[in-house]
PDB file of C-alpha atoms and ligand atoms in Angstrom:
ATOM      1  CA  UNK A   1     -17.656  -1.632 -19.762  1.00 46.00           C
ATOM      2  CA  UNK A   2     -19.544  -4.956 -20.117  1.00 48.00           C
ATOM      3  CA  UNK A   3     -23.077  -5.404 -18.847  1.00 53.00           C
ATOM      4  CA  UNK A   4     -22.170  -7.812 -16.016  1.00 64.00           C
ATOM      5  CA  UNK A   5     -19.457  -5.577 -14.770  1.00 66.00           C
ATOM      6  CA  UNK A   6     -21.694  -2.530 -14.711  1.00 67.00           C
ATOM      7  CA  UNK A   7     -24.289  -4.509 -12.720  1.00 74.00           C
ATOM      8  CA  UNK A   8     -21.688  -5.611 -10.176  1.00 94.00           C
ATOM      9  CA  UNK A   9     -20.355  -2.092  -9.876  1.00 96.00           C
ATOM     10  CA  UNK A  10     -23.786  -0.514  -9.399  1.00 95.00           C
ATOM     11  CA  UNK A  11     -24.862  -3.122  -6.893  1.00 96.00           C
ATOM     12  CA  UNK A  12     -21.643  -2.978  -4.893  1.00 97.00           C
ATOM     13  CA  UNK A  13     -21.678   0.836  -4.863  1.00 98.00           C
ATOM     14  CA  UNK A  14     -25.210   0.761  -3.499  1.00 97.00           C
ATOM     15  CA  UNK A  15     -24.245  -1.748  -0.786  1.00 98.00           C
ATOM     16  CA  UNK A  16     -21.281   0.454   0.186  1.00 98.00           C
ATOM     17  CA  UNK A  17     -23.560   3.484   0.495  1.00 98.00           C
ATOM     18  CA  UNK A  18     -25.798   1.474   2.825  1.00 97.00           C
ATOM     19  CA  UNK A  19     -23.026  -0.143   4.882  1.00 98.00           C
ATOM     20  CA  UNK A  20     -22.300   1.097   8.374  1.00 98.00           C
ATOM     21  CA  UNK A  21     -18.585   0.331   8.336  1.00 98.00           C
ATOM     22  CA  UNK A  22     -16.315  -0.131   5.355  1.00 98.00           C
ATOM     23  CA  UNK A  23     -12.665  -1.100   5.254  1.00 98.00           C
ATOM     24  CA  UNK A  24     -10.602  -0.590   2.117  1.00 99.00           C
ATOM     25  CA  UNK A  25      -7.501  -2.731   1.547  1.00 99.00           C
ATOM     26  CA  UNK A  26      -5.219  -1.548  -1.236  1.00 98.00           C
ATOM     27  CA  UNK A  27      -2.102  -2.827  -2.981  1.00 98.00           C
ATOM     28  CA  UNK A  28       0.303  -1.772  -5.686  1.00 96.00           C
ATOM     29  CA  UNK A  29      -2.406  -1.856  -8.388  1.00 96.00           C
ATOM     30  CA  UNK A  30      -3.988   1.376  -7.096  1.00 98.00           C
ATOM     31  CA  UNK A  31      -0.733   3.207  -7.847  1.00 97.00           C
ATOM     32  CA  UNK A  32      -0.262   1.628 -11.282  1.00 95.00           C
ATOM     33  CA  UNK A  33      -2.099   4.493 -12.980  1.00 97.00           C
ATOM     34  CA  UNK A  34       0.237   6.948 -11.253  1.00 97.00           C
ATOM     35  CA  UNK A  35       3.060   5.242 -13.162  1.00 93.00           C
ATOM     36  CA  UNK A  36       4.456   3.120 -10.335  1.00 92.00           C
ATOM     37  CA  UNK A  37       5.080  -0.455 -11.488  1.00 88.00           C
ATOM     38  CA  UNK A  38       3.441  -3.208  -9.413  1.00 90.00           C
ATOM     39  CA  UNK A  39       5.584  -5.960  -7.911  1.00 86.00           C
ATOM     40  CA  UNK A  40       4.239  -9.057  -9.559  1.00 79.00           C
ATOM     41  CA  UNK A  41       3.572  -7.662 -13.003  1.00 72.00           C
ATOM     42  CA  UNK A  42       6.897  -7.836 -14.842  1.00 64.00           C
ATOM     43  CA  UNK A  43       9.518  -5.538 -13.377  1.00 64.00           C
ATOM     44  CA  UNK A  44      11.242  -3.301 -15.811  1.00 63.00           C
ATOM     45  CA  UNK A  45      14.592  -3.452 -17.555  1.00 61.00           C
ATOM     46  CA  UNK A  46      17.605  -4.155 -15.454  1.00 61.00           C
ATOM     47  CA  UNK A  47      15.480  -5.290 -12.539  1.00 72.00           C
ATOM     48  CA  UNK A  48      13.398  -7.858 -14.400  1.00 75.00           C
ATOM     49  CA  UNK A  49      15.900 -10.570 -13.484  1.00 75.00           C
ATOM     50  CA  UNK A  50      15.260 -10.092  -9.783  1.00 82.00           C
ATOM     51  CA  UNK A  51      12.114 -10.989  -7.897  1.00 83.00           C
ATOM     52  CA  UNK A  52      11.029  -8.655  -5.072  1.00 83.00           C
ATOM     53  CA  UNK A  53      11.451 -11.585  -2.702  1.00 83.00           C
ATOM     54  CA  UNK A  54      15.170 -11.575  -3.592  1.00 86.00           C
ATOM     55  CA  UNK A  55      15.709  -7.859  -2.958  1.00 91.00           C
ATOM     56  CA  UNK A  56      13.256  -6.934  -0.224  1.00 93.00           C
ATOM     57  CA  UNK A  57      14.753  -9.050   2.555  1.00 95.00           C
ATOM     58  CA  UNK A  58      17.139  -8.486   5.463  1.00 96.00           C
ATOM     59  CA  UNK A  59      19.368 -11.239   4.017  1.00 96.00           C
ATOM     60  CA  UNK A  60      19.632  -9.459   0.651  1.00 96.00           C
ATOM     61  CA  UNK A  61      20.580  -6.233   2.440  1.00 97.00           C
ATOM     62  CA  UNK A  62      23.223  -8.009   4.512  1.00 96.00           C
ATOM     63  CA  UNK A  63      24.644  -9.742   1.418  1.00 95.00           C
ATOM     64  CA  UNK A  64      24.657  -6.750  -0.920  1.00 95.00           C
ATOM     65  CA  UNK A  65      23.356  -3.502   0.603  1.00 97.00           C
ATOM     66  CA  UNK A  66      24.443  -1.420  -2.406  1.00 97.00           C
ATOM     67  CA  UNK A  67      22.370  -3.586  -4.774  1.00 95.00           C
ATOM     68  CA  UNK A  68      19.296  -3.295  -2.544  1.00 96.00           C
ATOM     69  CA  UNK A  69      19.830   0.466  -2.185  1.00 97.00           C
ATOM     70  CA  UNK A  70      20.124   0.866  -5.988  1.00 95.00           C
ATOM     71  CA  UNK A  71      16.737  -0.826  -6.379  1.00 93.00           C
ATOM     72  CA  UNK A  72      15.180   1.369  -3.714  1.00 96.00           C
ATOM     73  CA  UNK A  73      16.834   4.500  -5.095  1.00 96.00           C
ATOM     74  CA  UNK A  74      15.273   3.779  -8.495  1.00 93.00           C
ATOM     75  CA  UNK A  75      11.864   3.206  -6.908  1.00 93.00           C
ATOM     76  CA  UNK A  76      12.148   6.270  -4.645  1.00 96.00           C
ATOM     77  CA  UNK A  77      12.912   8.481  -7.660  1.00 96.00           C
ATOM     78  CA  UNK A  78       9.807   7.097  -9.340  1.00 94.00           C
ATOM     79  CA  UNK A  79       7.631   7.776  -6.298  1.00 96.00           C
ATOM     80  CA  UNK A  80       8.890  11.348  -5.893  1.00 96.00           C
ATOM     81  CA  UNK A  81       8.048  12.058  -9.542  1.00 97.00           C
ATOM     82  CA  UNK A  82       4.497  10.608  -9.340  1.00 96.00           C
ATOM     83  CA  UNK A  83       1.191  12.032  -8.257  1.00 97.00           C
ATOM     84  CA  UNK A  84      -1.941  10.491  -6.723  1.00 98.00           C
ATOM     85  CA  UNK A  85      -4.458   9.266  -9.335  1.00 98.00           C
ATOM     86  CA  UNK A  86      -8.285   9.132  -9.261  1.00 98.00           C
ATOM     87  CA  UNK A  87      -8.146   5.913  -7.183  1.00 98.00           C
ATOM     88  CA  UNK A  88      -6.272   7.654  -4.363  1.00 98.00           C
ATOM     89  CA  UNK A  89      -8.546  10.697  -4.659  1.00 98.00           C
ATOM     90  CA  UNK A  90     -11.660   8.514  -4.445  1.00 98.00           C
ATOM     91  CA  UNK A  91     -10.394   6.758  -1.317  1.00 98.00           C
ATOM     92  CA  UNK A  92      -9.457  10.096   0.297  1.00 98.00           C
ATOM     93  CA  UNK A  93     -12.860  11.587  -0.484  1.00 98.00           C
ATOM     94  CA  UNK A  94     -14.556   8.477   0.929  1.00 98.00           C
ATOM     95  CA  UNK A  95     -12.601   8.671   4.191  1.00 98.00           C
ATOM     96  CA  UNK A  96     -13.500  12.324   4.509  1.00 97.00           C
ATOM     97  CA  UNK A  97     -17.217  11.735   3.964  1.00 97.00           C
ATOM     98  CA  UNK A  98     -17.504   8.526   5.959  1.00 97.00           C
ATOM     99  CA  UNK A  99     -16.117   8.857   9.472  1.00 96.00           C
ATOM    100  CA  UNK A 100     -16.340   5.098  10.120  1.00 96.00           C
ATOM    101  CA  UNK A 101     -14.300   4.106   7.037  1.00 98.00           C
ATOM    102  CA  UNK A 102     -10.770   2.753   7.409  1.00 98.00           C
ATOM    103  CA  UNK A 103      -7.993   2.524   4.838  1.00 98.00           C
ATOM    104  CA  UNK A 104      -5.487  -0.295   5.137  1.00 98.00           C
ATOM    105  CA  UNK A 105      -2.709  -0.087   2.566  1.00 98.00           C
ATOM    106  CA  UNK A 106       0.227  -2.280   1.688  1.00 98.00           C
ATOM    107  CA  UNK A 107       1.714   0.517  -0.380  1.00 98.00           C
ATOM    108  CA  UNK A 108       4.839   2.307   0.738  1.00 97.00           C
ATOM    109  CA  UNK A 109       4.654   5.092  -1.867  1.00 97.00           C
ATOM    110  CA  UNK A 110       2.736   7.621   0.275  1.00 97.00           C
ATOM    111  CA  UNK A 111       0.286   8.454  -2.536  1.00 97.00           C
ATOM    112  CA  UNK A 112      -2.791   7.658  -0.435  1.00 98.00           C
ATOM    113  CA  UNK A 113      -1.385   9.933   2.251  1.00 97.00           C
ATOM    114  CA  UNK A 114      -0.761  12.759  -0.223  1.00 96.00           C
ATOM    115  CA  UNK A 115      -4.343  12.485  -1.510  1.00 97.00           C
ATOM    116  CA  UNK A 116      -5.672  12.370   2.062  1.00 97.00           C
ATOM    117  CA  UNK A 117      -3.703  15.449   3.075  1.00 96.00           C
ATOM    118  CA  UNK A 118      -5.127  17.149  -0.028  1.00 95.00           C
ATOM    119  CA  UNK A 119      -8.693  16.124   0.860  1.00 96.00           C
ATOM    120  CA  UNK A 120      -8.295  17.724   4.279  1.00 96.00           C
ATOM    121  CA  UNK A 121      -6.582  20.799   2.858  1.00 95.00           C
ATOM    122  CA  UNK A 122      -3.272  20.199   4.629  1.00 94.00           C
ATOM    123  CA  UNK A 123      -0.945  22.368   2.575  1.00 86.00           C
ATOM    124  CA  UNK A 124       2.292  20.634   3.643  1.00 84.00           C
ATOM    125  CA  UNK A 125       0.928  17.309   2.346  1.00 82.00           C
ATOM    126  CA  UNK A 126       1.893  15.717   5.650  1.00 88.00           C
ATOM    127  CA  UNK A 127      -0.705  13.328   7.154  1.00 90.00           C
ATOM    128  CA  UNK A 128       0.893  13.885  10.556  1.00 91.00           C
ATOM    129  CA  UNK A 129      -1.032  17.183  10.541  1.00 94.00           C
ATOM    130  CA  UNK A 130      -4.414  15.466  10.178  1.00 95.00           C
ATOM    131  CA  UNK A 131      -6.589  15.167  13.297  1.00 94.00           C
ATOM    132  CA  UNK A 132      -5.909  12.069  15.408  1.00 96.00           C
ATOM    133  CA  UNK A 133      -9.456  10.819  14.679  1.00 95.00           C
ATOM    134  CA  UNK A 134      -8.500  10.587  11.000  1.00 96.00           C
ATOM    135  CA  UNK A 135      -4.968   9.276  11.415  1.00 96.00           C
ATOM    136  CA  UNK A 136      -6.202   6.209  13.291  1.00 96.00           C
ATOM    137  CA  UNK A 137      -8.185   5.282  10.172  1.00 97.00           C
ATOM    138  CA  UNK A 138      -5.118   5.279   7.907  1.00 98.00           C
ATOM    139  CA  UNK A 139      -3.192   2.072   8.471  1.00 98.00           C
ATOM    140  CA  UNK A 140       0.070   1.679   6.568  1.00 98.00           C
ATOM    141  CA  UNK A 141       1.164  -1.925   6.891  1.00 98.00           C
ATOM    142  CA  UNK A 142       4.470  -2.037   5.031  1.00 98.00           C
ATOM    143  CA  UNK A 143       6.162   1.239   5.953  1.00 98.00           C
ATOM    144  CA  UNK A 144       7.285   4.293   4.008  1.00 97.00           C
ATOM    145  CA  UNK A 145       9.735   4.211   1.113  1.00 97.00           C
ATOM    146  CA  UNK A 146      10.459   7.944   1.582  1.00 97.00           C
ATOM    147  CA  UNK A 147      11.908   7.417   5.046  1.00 98.00           C
ATOM    148  CA  UNK A 148      15.114   5.784   6.247  1.00 98.00           C
ATOM    149  CA  UNK A 149      15.949   4.001   9.453  1.00 98.00           C
ATOM    150  CA  UNK A 150      19.035   2.550  11.065  1.00 98.00           C
ATOM    151  CA  UNK A 151      19.680  -1.199  10.907  1.00 98.00           C
ATOM    152  CA  UNK A 152      20.938  -1.112  14.496  1.00 98.00           C
ATOM    153  CA  UNK A 153      19.372   1.684  16.573  1.00 98.00           C
ATOM    154  CA  UNK A 154      16.020   3.510  16.674  1.00 97.00           C
ATOM    155  CA  UNK A 155      17.039   6.322  14.316  1.00 98.00           C
ATOM    156  CA  UNK A 156      14.323   7.139  11.751  1.00 98.00           C
ATOM    157  CA  UNK A 157      13.804  10.153   9.509  1.00 97.00           C
ATOM    158  CA  UNK A 158      11.796  11.175   6.441  1.00 96.00           C
ATOM    159  CA  UNK A 159      14.102  11.229   3.419  1.00 97.00           C
ATOM    160  CA  UNK A 160      13.421  11.607  -0.260  1.00 95.00           C
ATOM    161  CA  UNK A 161      16.861  12.487  -1.538  1.00 96.00           C
ATOM    162  CA  UNK A 162      18.607  10.338  -4.128  1.00 96.00           C
ATOM    163  CA  UNK A 163      20.890   7.783  -2.468  1.00 96.00           C
ATOM    164  CA  UNK A 164      24.389   7.211  -3.795  1.00 93.00           C
ATOM    165  CA  UNK A 165      24.823   3.448  -3.959  1.00 95.00           C
ATOM    166  CA  UNK A 166      27.641   2.690  -6.396  1.00 93.00           C
ATOM    167  CA  UNK A 167      29.436   0.800  -3.653  1.00 94.00           C
ATOM    168  CA  UNK A 168      29.058  -0.127   0.006  1.00 94.00           C
ATOM    169  CA  UNK A 169      31.453   2.688   1.024  1.00 95.00           C
ATOM    170  CA  UNK A 170      29.163   5.515  -0.084  1.00 96.00           C
ATOM    171  CA  UNK A 171      25.905   4.226   1.419  1.00 98.00           C
ATOM    172  CA  UNK A 172      24.076   6.463   3.903  1.00 97.00           C
ATOM    173  CA  UNK A 173      24.968   5.917   7.548  1.00 98.00           C
ATOM    174  CA  UNK A 174      23.247   6.586  10.842  1.00 98.00           C
ATOM    175  CA  UNK A 175      24.202   9.913  12.426  1.00 98.00           C
ATOM    176  CA  UNK A 176      23.733   8.335  15.866  1.00 98.00           C
ATOM    177  CA  UNK A 177      25.696   5.090  15.597  1.00 98.00           C
ATOM    178  CA  UNK A 178      27.320   5.034  12.138  1.00 98.00           C
ATOM    179  CA  UNK A 179      25.654   1.785  11.099  1.00 98.00           C
ATOM    180  CA  UNK A 180      23.967   1.557   7.678  1.00 98.00           C
ATOM    181  CA  UNK A 181      20.658   3.292   7.064  1.00 98.00           C
ATOM    182  CA  UNK A 182      18.000   1.290   5.215  1.00 98.00           C
ATOM    183  CA  UNK A 183      14.604   2.076   3.689  1.00 98.00           C
ATOM    184  CA  UNK A 184      11.931   2.288   6.414  1.00 98.00           C
ATOM    185  CA  UNK A 185       9.816  -0.454   4.871  1.00 98.00           C
ATOM    186  CA  UNK A 186       8.857  -3.925   6.039  1.00 97.00           C
ATOM    187  CA  UNK A 187      10.792  -6.649   4.221  1.00 97.00           C
ATOM    188  CA  UNK A 188       9.853 -10.267   3.640  1.00 94.00           C
ATOM    189  CA  UNK A 189      10.480 -12.207   6.813  1.00 94.00           C
ATOM    190  CA  UNK A 190      10.071  -9.125   9.040  1.00 97.00           C
ATOM    191  CA  UNK A 191       7.274  -8.427  11.502  1.00 97.00           C
ATOM    192  CA  UNK A 192       4.673  -5.796  10.722  1.00 98.00           C
ATOM    193  CA  UNK A 193       4.012  -3.162  13.356  1.00 97.00           C
ATOM    194  CA  UNK A 194       1.847  -4.974  15.921  1.00 98.00           C
ATOM    195  CA  UNK A 195      -0.648  -2.224  16.849  1.00 98.00           C
ATOM    196  CA  UNK A 196      -1.160  -1.247  13.182  1.00 98.00           C
ATOM    197  CA  UNK A 197      -1.872  -4.833  12.165  1.00 98.00           C
ATOM    198  CA  UNK A 198      -4.172  -5.341  15.118  1.00 98.00           C
ATOM    199  CA  UNK A 199      -6.111  -2.173  14.237  1.00 98.00           C
ATOM    200  CA  UNK A 200      -6.445  -3.431  10.653  1.00 98.00           C
ATOM    201  CA  UNK A 201      -7.852  -6.793  11.770  1.00 98.00           C
ATOM    202  CA  UNK A 202     -10.235  -5.062  14.165  1.00 98.00           C
ATOM    203  CA  UNK A 203     -11.496  -2.690  11.471  1.00 98.00           C
ATOM    204  CA  UNK A 204     -11.957  -5.641   9.090  1.00 98.00           C
ATOM    205  CA  UNK A 205     -13.882  -7.597  11.716  1.00 98.00           C
ATOM    206  CA  UNK A 206     -16.234  -4.650  12.313  1.00 98.00           C
ATOM    207  CA  UNK A 207     -16.774  -3.920   8.620  1.00 98.00           C
ATOM    208  CA  UNK A 208     -19.931  -4.866   6.742  1.00 98.00           C
ATOM    209  CA  UNK A 209     -17.937  -4.556   3.538  1.00 98.00           C
ATOM    210  CA  UNK A 210     -14.254  -4.901   2.721  1.00 98.00           C
ATOM    211  CA  UNK A 211     -13.168  -3.348  -0.575  1.00 98.00           C
ATOM    212  CA  UNK A 212     -10.019  -5.064  -1.855  1.00 98.00           C
ATOM    213  CA  UNK A 213      -8.376  -3.086  -4.645  1.00 98.00           C
ATOM    214  CA  UNK A 214      -5.200  -3.611  -6.656  1.00 97.00           C
ATOM    215  CA  UNK A 215      -3.612  -6.386  -4.662  1.00 97.00           C
ATOM    216  CA  UNK A 216      -2.579  -9.859  -5.791  1.00 95.00           C
ATOM    217  CA  UNK A 217      -3.585 -11.009  -2.288  1.00 96.00           C
ATOM    218  CA  UNK A 218      -0.671 -13.398  -1.933  1.00 94.00           C
ATOM    219  CA  UNK A 219       1.382 -11.656   0.756  1.00 94.00           C
ATOM    220  CA  UNK A 220       0.317 -12.375   4.336  1.00 95.00           C
ATOM    221  CA  UNK A 221      -0.705 -11.207   6.852  1.00 97.00           C
ATOM    222  CA  UNK A 222      -2.171  -8.399   4.668  1.00 98.00           C
ATOM    223  CA  UNK A 223      -4.059 -10.882   2.491  1.00 97.00           C
ATOM    224  CA  UNK A 224      -5.729 -12.374   5.597  1.00 98.00           C
ATOM    225  CA  UNK A 225      -7.373  -9.084   6.548  1.00 98.00           C
ATOM    226  CA  UNK A 226     -10.409  -9.515   4.229  1.00 98.00           C
ATOM    227  CA  UNK A 227     -10.913 -13.014   5.687  1.00 98.00           C
ATOM    228  CA  UNK A 228     -11.707 -11.329   8.974  1.00 98.00           C
ATOM    229  CA  UNK A 229     -14.596  -9.433   7.380  1.00 98.00           C
ATOM    230  CA  UNK A 230     -15.904 -12.690   5.889  1.00 98.00           C
ATOM    231  CA  UNK A 231     -15.602 -14.512   9.191  1.00 98.00           C
ATOM    232  CA  UNK A 232     -17.700 -11.902  10.950  1.00 97.00           C
ATOM    233  CA  UNK A 233     -20.430 -12.083   8.315  1.00 98.00           C
ATOM    234  CA  UNK A 234     -19.373  -9.203   6.038  1.00 98.00           C
ATOM    235  CA  UNK A 235     -18.881  -9.171   2.268  1.00 97.00           C
ATOM    236  CA  UNK A 236     -15.979  -8.511  -0.073  1.00 97.00           C
ATOM    237  CA  UNK A 237     -15.829  -6.365  -3.184  1.00 98.00           C
ATOM    238  CA  UNK A 238     -12.777  -7.017  -5.340  1.00 97.00           C
ATOM    239  CA  UNK A 239     -11.482  -4.444  -7.828  1.00 98.00           C
ATOM    240  CA  UNK A 240      -8.787  -5.895 -10.033  1.00 97.00           C
ATOM    241  CA  UNK A 241      -8.276  -6.456 -13.771  1.00 95.00           C
ATOM    242  CA  UNK A 242      -7.030  -9.982 -12.923  1.00 94.00           C
ATOM    243  CA  UNK A 243      -8.265 -12.773 -10.682  1.00 95.00           C
ATOM    244  CA  UNK A 244      -6.603 -13.390  -7.317  1.00 96.00           C
ATOM    245  CA  UNK A 245      -6.860 -16.015  -4.564  1.00 97.00           C
ATOM    246  CA  UNK A 246      -9.606 -13.841  -3.028  1.00 96.00           C
ATOM    247  CA  UNK A 247     -11.731 -13.651  -6.190  1.00 95.00           C
ATOM    248  CA  UNK A 248     -13.755 -16.758  -5.380  1.00 95.00           C
ATOM    249  CA  UNK A 249     -14.675 -15.314  -1.997  1.00 96.00           C
ATOM    250  CA  UNK A 250     -15.718 -11.907  -3.297  1.00 96.00           C
ATOM    251  CA  UNK A 251     -19.455 -11.207  -3.286  1.00 96.00           C
ATOM    252  CA  UNK A 252     -18.898  -8.636  -6.029  1.00 96.00           C
ATOM    253  CA  UNK A 253     -16.016  -8.563  -8.510  1.00 96.00           C
ATOM    254  CA  UNK A 254     -15.404  -5.501 -10.605  1.00 96.00           C
ATOM    255  CA  UNK A 255     -12.949  -6.306 -13.380  1.00 95.00           C
ATOM    256  CA  UNK A 256     -11.147  -3.106 -14.131  1.00 96.00           C
ATOM    257  CA  UNK A 257      -8.557  -0.588 -13.107  1.00 97.00           C
ATOM    258  CA  UNK A 258      -8.740   1.097  -9.721  1.00 98.00           C
ATOM    259  CA  UNK A 259      -8.567   4.607 -11.183  1.00 98.00           C
ATOM    260  CA  UNK A 260     -11.556   3.877 -13.376  1.00 98.00           C
ATOM    261  CA  UNK A 261     -13.665   1.885 -10.883  1.00 98.00           C
ATOM    262  CA  UNK A 262     -13.097   3.402  -7.423  1.00 98.00           C
ATOM    263  CA  UNK A 263     -14.518   6.874  -8.146  1.00 98.00           C
ATOM    264  CA  UNK A 264     -17.874   5.208  -8.988  1.00 98.00           C
ATOM    265  CA  UNK A 265     -17.688   2.429  -6.409  1.00 98.00           C
ATOM    266  CA  UNK A 266     -16.897   4.833  -3.562  1.00 98.00           C
ATOM    267  CA  UNK A 267     -19.121   7.710  -4.640  1.00 97.00           C
ATOM    268  CA  UNK A 268     -20.852   8.985  -1.515  1.00 91.00           C
ATOM    269  CA  UNK A 269     -23.465  11.249  -3.108  1.00 80.00           C
TER     270      UNK A 269
HETATM  271  N1  LIG B   1      -6.006  -1.233 -10.955  1.00 62.52           N
HETATM  272  C1  LIG B   1      -6.264  -2.226 -10.073  1.00 62.52           C
HETATM  273  N2  LIG B   1      -5.472  -3.304  -9.952  1.00 62.52           N
HETATM  274  C2  LIG B   1      -4.404  -3.389 -10.745  1.00 62.52           C
HETATM  275  C3  LIG B   1      -4.071  -2.402 -11.686  1.00 62.52           C
HETATM  276  C4  LIG B   1      -4.942  -1.272 -11.786  1.00 62.52           C
HETATM  277  N3  LIG B   1      -4.698  -0.282 -12.633  1.00 62.52           N
HETATM  278  N4  LIG B   1      -2.926  -2.778 -12.320  1.00 62.52           N
HETATM  279  C5  LIG B   1      -2.560  -3.950 -11.786  1.00 62.52           C
HETATM  280  N5  LIG B   1      -3.448  -4.339 -10.837  1.00 62.52           N
HETATM  281  C6  LIG B   1      -3.435  -5.524  -9.971  1.00 62.52           C
HETATM  282  C7  LIG B   1      -2.737  -6.722 -10.529  1.00 62.52           C
HETATM  283  O1  LIG B   1      -3.656  -7.514 -11.288  1.00 62.52           O
HETATM  284  C8  LIG B   1      -2.306  -7.442  -9.250  1.00 62.52           C
HETATM  285  O2  LIG B   1      -3.322  -8.305  -8.782  1.00 62.52           O
HETATM  286  O3  LIG B   1      -2.700  -5.151  -8.837  1.00 62.52           O
HETATM  287  C9  LIG B   1      -2.115  -6.299  -8.249  1.00 62.52           C
HETATM  288  C10 LIG B   1      -0.676  -5.980  -7.894  1.00 62.52           C
HETATM  289  O4  LIG B   1      -0.143  -7.066  -7.195  1.00 62.52           O
HETATM  290  P1  LIG B   1       1.319  -7.026  -6.554  1.00 62.52           P
HETATM  291  O5  LIG B   1       2.284  -6.483  -7.558  1.00 62.52           O
HETATM  292  O6  LIG B   1       1.569  -8.370  -6.009  1.00 62.52           O
HETATM  293  O7  LIG B   1       1.186  -5.935  -5.395  1.00 62.52           O
HETATM  294  P2  LIG B   1       0.675  -6.118  -3.920  1.00 62.52           P
HETATM  295  O8  LIG B   1      -0.477  -7.057  -3.852  1.00 62.52           O
HETATM  296  O9  LIG B   1       0.500  -4.751  -3.377  1.00 62.52           O
HETATM  297  O10 LIG B   1       1.924  -6.784  -3.228  1.00 62.52           O
HETATM  298  C11 LIG B   1       1.883  -7.022  -1.848  1.00 62.52           C
HETATM  299  O11 LIG B   1       4.205  -7.578  -1.766  1.00 62.52           O
HETATM  300  O12 LIG B   1       6.348  -7.123  -2.571  1.00 62.52           O
HETATM  301  C12 LIG B   1       5.465  -6.981  -1.522  1.00 62.52           C
HETATM  302  O13 LIG B   1       5.548  -5.452   0.234  1.00 62.52           O
HETATM  303  C13 LIG B   1       5.230  -5.567  -1.143  1.00 62.52           C
HETATM  304  O14 LIG B   1       3.230  -4.481  -0.369  1.00 62.52           O
HETATM  305  C14 LIG B   1       3.758  -5.368  -1.352  1.00 62.52           C
HETATM  306  C15 LIG B   1       3.204  -6.769  -1.211  1.00 62.52           C
END
C-alpha cells in the first residue's frame, strides 16, 4: 500500500466516522473477489465476443431468447456457487452499526443481501425477513438474477435452478399465461423501479459522503446518484483499482480492491 493511498484511506475513513449520513453505491467490482466477473473487464471464453449491451436488452431477448438465457444461466450458476467477500461483509456491518446509512447497489447477484441477512442473523439468508427500517436502506437498482418474471404478465418468483436453454422450445414459461419467463433484472433501455430510484437519489442528496465502490460509473441513471451528493454539498470517496468518469470529482480516491479497502474504510470502531 503506497503512502498516498494510505493517507487517503485514513482520512476518508475518519470523515466517514464523523459523517451524519453516508450512502454507499456499489457495482460489479465489489463482487469480483467473490469470483463473479465484472461486465466491462473482459468477459470470459465463449462470451468474450458479446458485449453486455448486446445481450442484456429486450431486443436481444426477442431476437434470440435461448442465447440470452444461456448467458444468464451461466451467470446464475456462478452466482449460486459464490459467497459474499469482505467487501460485502464490511458494507453489511456498516449498515448494522449506522442506522442512517443507505446501500444502493447495481449488482443483481444478491451477495450484499446475503451478507446483510448474515449480519442480522437471519438464518434463511432472506432479506425479506429483515425489519422494514433496514429494508428501506437497501436499494437494489437493477433487479435480481436469481428471480424470474414473465415478459407479459405480473408473474414473478425467486428461482435459482439451472435453466435449459438449448433451444427456444425448452425455455421456461409462465405458469399463468404461458409466455416466456425472463431474468428479473433491468436491461439496457428499460426503466428502473421508480420508487427505488427516487429513494436512492434522496439518500444521496441527504448524504454528507457518498462512497462509490467497484463501478465503472458509465451506466445511468445509477452513475448520476453520486452527483446528487456533490450538488448538495457532500463529498465522494471512490474505491476502485482503475479510474472512472467520477474519479476527478472524488474528494478521496482509494486505489485498490473493494475487499481490501472497504473493511478499513467502513470500520465503525
Ligand atoms: N474492487 C473494486 N473495484 C473493482 C474490482 C475490485 N476487486 N475489480 C474491478 N473493479 C472495478 C473496475 O475497475 C470497474 O471500474 O469495478 C468496475 C466494474 O465495472 P463494470 O463491469 O462496468 O460494472 P458496473 O459499473 O457495476 O456496471 C454497471 O452495467 O451491464 C450493466 O446492469 C449492469 O449493473 C451493471 C451496470
